[in-house]
mmCIF file of C-alpha atoms in Angstrom:
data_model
loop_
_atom_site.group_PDB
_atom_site.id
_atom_site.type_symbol
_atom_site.label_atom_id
_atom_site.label_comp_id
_atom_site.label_asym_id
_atom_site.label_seq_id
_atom_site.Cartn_x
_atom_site.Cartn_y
_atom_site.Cartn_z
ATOM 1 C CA UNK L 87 27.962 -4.336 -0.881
ATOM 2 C CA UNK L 88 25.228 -1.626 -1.351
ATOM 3 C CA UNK L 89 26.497 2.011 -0.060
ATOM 4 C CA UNK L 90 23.489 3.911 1.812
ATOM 5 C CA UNK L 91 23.472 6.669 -0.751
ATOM 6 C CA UNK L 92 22.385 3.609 -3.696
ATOM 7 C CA UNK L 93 20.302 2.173 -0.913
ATOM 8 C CA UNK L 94 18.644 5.316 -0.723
ATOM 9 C CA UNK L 95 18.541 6.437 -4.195
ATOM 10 C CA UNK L 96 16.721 2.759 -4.854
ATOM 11 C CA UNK L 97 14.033 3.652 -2.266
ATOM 12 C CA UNK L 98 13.017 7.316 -4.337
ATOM 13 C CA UNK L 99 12.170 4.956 -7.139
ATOM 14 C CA UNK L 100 7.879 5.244 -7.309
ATOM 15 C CA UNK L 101 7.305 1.480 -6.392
ATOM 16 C CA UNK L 102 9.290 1.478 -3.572
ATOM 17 C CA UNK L 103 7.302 5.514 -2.839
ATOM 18 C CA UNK L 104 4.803 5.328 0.378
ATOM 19 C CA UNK L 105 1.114 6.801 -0.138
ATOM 20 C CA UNK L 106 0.659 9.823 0.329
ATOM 21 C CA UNK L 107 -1.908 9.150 3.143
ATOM 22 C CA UNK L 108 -2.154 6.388 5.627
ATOM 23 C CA UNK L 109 -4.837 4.025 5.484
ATOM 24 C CA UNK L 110 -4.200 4.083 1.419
ATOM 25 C CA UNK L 111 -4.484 0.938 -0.306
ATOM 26 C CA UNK L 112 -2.991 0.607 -3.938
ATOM 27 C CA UNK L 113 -5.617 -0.287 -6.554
ATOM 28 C CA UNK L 114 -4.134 -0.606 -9.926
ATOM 29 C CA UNK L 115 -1.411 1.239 -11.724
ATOM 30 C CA UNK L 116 -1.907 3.024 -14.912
ATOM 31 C CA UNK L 117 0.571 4.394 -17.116
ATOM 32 C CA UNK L 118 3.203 3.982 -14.378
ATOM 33 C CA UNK L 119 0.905 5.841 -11.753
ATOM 34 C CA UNK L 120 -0.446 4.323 -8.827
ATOM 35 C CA UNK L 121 -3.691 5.099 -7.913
ATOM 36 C CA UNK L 122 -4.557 4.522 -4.242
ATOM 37 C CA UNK L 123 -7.977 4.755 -2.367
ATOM 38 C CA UNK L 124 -8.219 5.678 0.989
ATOM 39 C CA UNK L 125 -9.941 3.763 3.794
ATOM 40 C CA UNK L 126 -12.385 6.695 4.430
ATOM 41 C CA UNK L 127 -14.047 6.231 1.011
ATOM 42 C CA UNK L 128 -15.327 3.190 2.256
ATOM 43 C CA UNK L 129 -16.804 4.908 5.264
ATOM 44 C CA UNK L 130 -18.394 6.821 3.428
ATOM 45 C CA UNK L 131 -20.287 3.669 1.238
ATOM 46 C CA UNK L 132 -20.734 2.268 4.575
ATOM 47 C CA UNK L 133 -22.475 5.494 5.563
ATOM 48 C CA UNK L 134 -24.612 5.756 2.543
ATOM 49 C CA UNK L 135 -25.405 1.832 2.755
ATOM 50 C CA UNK L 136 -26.776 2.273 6.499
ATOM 51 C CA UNK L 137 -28.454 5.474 6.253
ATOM 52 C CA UNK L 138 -30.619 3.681 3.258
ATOM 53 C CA UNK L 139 -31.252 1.243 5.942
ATOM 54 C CA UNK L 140 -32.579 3.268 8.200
ATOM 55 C CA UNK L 141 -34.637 5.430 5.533
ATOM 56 C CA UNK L 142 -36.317 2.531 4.854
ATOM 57 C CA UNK L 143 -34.860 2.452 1.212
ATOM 58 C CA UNK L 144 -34.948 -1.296 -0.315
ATOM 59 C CA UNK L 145 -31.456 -3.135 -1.001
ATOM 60 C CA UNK L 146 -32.299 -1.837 -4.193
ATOM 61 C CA UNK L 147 -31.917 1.788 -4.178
ATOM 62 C CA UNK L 148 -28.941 1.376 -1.742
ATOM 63 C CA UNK L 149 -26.970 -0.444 -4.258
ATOM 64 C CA UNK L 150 -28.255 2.022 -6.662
ATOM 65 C CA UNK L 151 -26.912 4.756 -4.475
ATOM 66 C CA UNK L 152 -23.518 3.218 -4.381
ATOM 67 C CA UNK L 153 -23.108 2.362 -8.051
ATOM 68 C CA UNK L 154 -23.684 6.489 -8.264
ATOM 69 C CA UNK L 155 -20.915 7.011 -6.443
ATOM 70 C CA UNK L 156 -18.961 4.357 -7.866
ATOM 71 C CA UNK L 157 -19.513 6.296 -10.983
ATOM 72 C CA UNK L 158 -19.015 9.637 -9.658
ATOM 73 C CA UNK L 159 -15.629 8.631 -8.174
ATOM 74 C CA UNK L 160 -14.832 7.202 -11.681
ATOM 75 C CA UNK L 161 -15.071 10.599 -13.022
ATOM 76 C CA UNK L 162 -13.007 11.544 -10.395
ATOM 77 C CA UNK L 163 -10.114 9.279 -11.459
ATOM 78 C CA UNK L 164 -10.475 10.083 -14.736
ATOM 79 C CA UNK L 165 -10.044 14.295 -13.708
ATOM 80 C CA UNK L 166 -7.100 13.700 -11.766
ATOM 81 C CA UNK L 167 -5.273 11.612 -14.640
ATOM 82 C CA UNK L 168 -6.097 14.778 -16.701
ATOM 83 C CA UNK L 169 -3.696 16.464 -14.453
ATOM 84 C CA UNK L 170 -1.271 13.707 -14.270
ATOM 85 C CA UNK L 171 -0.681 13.376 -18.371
ATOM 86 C CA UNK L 172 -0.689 17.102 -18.472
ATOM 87 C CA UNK L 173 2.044 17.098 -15.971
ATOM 88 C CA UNK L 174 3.853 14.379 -18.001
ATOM 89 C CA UNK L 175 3.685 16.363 -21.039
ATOM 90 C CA UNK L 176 5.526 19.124 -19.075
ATOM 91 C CA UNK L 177 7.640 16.770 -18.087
ATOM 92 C CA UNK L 178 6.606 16.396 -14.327
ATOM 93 C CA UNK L 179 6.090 13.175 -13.141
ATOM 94 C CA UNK L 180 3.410 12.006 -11.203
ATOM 95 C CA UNK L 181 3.976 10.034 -8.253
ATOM 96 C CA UNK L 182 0.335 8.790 -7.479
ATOM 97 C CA UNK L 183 -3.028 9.737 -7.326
ATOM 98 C CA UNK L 184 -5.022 8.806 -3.991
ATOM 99 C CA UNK L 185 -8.844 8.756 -3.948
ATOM 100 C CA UNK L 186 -10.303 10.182 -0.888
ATOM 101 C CA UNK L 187 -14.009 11.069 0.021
ATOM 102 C CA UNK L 188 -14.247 14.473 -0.631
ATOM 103 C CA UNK L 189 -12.297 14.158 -3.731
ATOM 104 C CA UNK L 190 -9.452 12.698 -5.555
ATOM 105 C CA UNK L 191 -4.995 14.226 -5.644
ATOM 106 C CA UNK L 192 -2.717 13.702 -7.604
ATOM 107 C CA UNK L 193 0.626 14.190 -6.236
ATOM 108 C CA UNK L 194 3.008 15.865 -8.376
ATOM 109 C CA UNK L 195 7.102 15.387 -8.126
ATOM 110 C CA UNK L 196 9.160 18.761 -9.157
ATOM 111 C CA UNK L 197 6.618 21.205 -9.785
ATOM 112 C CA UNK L 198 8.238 22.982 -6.352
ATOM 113 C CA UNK L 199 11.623 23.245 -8.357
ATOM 114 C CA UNK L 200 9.721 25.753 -10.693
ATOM 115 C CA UNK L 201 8.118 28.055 -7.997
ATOM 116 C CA UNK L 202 10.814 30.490 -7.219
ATOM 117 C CA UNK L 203 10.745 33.778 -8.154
ATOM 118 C CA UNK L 204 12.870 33.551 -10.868
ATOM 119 C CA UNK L 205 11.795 30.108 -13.104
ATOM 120 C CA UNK L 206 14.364 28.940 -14.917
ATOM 121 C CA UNK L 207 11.590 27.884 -17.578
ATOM 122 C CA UNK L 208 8.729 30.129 -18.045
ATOM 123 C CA UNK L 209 6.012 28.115 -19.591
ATOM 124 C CA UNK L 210 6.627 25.033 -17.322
ATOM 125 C CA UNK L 211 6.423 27.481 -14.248
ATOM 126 C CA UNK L 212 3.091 28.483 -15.550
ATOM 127 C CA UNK L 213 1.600 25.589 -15.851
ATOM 128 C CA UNK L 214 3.155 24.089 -12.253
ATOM 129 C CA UNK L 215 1.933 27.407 -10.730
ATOM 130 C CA UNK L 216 -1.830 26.359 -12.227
ATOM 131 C CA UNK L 217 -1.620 22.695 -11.538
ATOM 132 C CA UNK L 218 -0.644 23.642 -8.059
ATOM 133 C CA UNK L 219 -3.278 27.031 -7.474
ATOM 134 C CA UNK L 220 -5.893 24.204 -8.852
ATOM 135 C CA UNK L 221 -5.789 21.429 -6.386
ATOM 136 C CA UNK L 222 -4.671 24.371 -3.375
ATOM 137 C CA UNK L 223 -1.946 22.206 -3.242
ATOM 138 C CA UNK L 224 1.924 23.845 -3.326
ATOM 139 C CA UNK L 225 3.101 22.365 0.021
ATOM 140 C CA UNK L 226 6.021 19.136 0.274
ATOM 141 C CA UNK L 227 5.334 16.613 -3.094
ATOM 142 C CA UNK L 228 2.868 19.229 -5.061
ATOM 143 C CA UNK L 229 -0.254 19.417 -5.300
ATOM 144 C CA UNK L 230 -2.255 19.450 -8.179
ATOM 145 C CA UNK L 231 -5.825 17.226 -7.345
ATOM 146 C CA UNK L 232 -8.997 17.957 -6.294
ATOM 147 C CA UNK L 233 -9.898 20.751 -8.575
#
């Protein structure tokens, strides 16, 4: 029989890890990150779609208008993995990265281990402090997206 500290410990692992945000959906996991996408972003497509509508734009230029920010959003991804493998290669792990639709974050494990005022490492304080100042994040989980 499981104890609840093993029964805990098992829940910590990333799969078993809730979004960061409600209304966050799992789309595909890379390199042992999930990436997420929140149920705003398709508000926001939704928004775009109907005020092409009413503009009088064609079905054409609307899906042309949401391929663009398909694309853009792509980029995003793409940015906030950039923080994720730099993380890794300071050996902070990632936990996901959730697409939202001002923006994507990447939510970073220990980083708050190495923001005291005395870092045990210097160099891996540095570059948690700039992951962190670059998103705005350095609240609960890290911060580290959007930037």
């Amino acid at each position: 029989m499981k104890t609840t500290g093993q029964k805990s410990a098992r829940l910590e692992t990333p799969r078993h890890r809730a979004p960061a945000f409600r209304w966050s959906w799992k789309l595909v996991t890379v390199t042992s990150i999930d990436v997420h996408i929140h149920g705003t972003f398709f508000l926001l497509i939704a928004f775009l779609a109907v005020s092409g509508l009413v503009a009088g734009q064609g079905a054409t230029a609307i899906l042309r208008s949401t391929l663009l920010i398909l694309a853009i959003f792509t980029s995003v991804v793409l940015h906030e993995f950039g923080h994720a493998l730099m993380a890794r290669r300071f050996g902070v792990r990632t936990l996901d990265i959730t697409l939202l639709p001002i923006g994507g974050i990447a939510r970073l494990e220990n980083c708050l281990l190495y923001t005291s005022p005395s870092p045990r490492d210097p160099l891996r304080y540095l570059v948690c402090r700039l992951l962190l100042e670059k998103g705005g994040g350095g609240g609960g989980g890290g911060g580290g997206g959007g930037g």
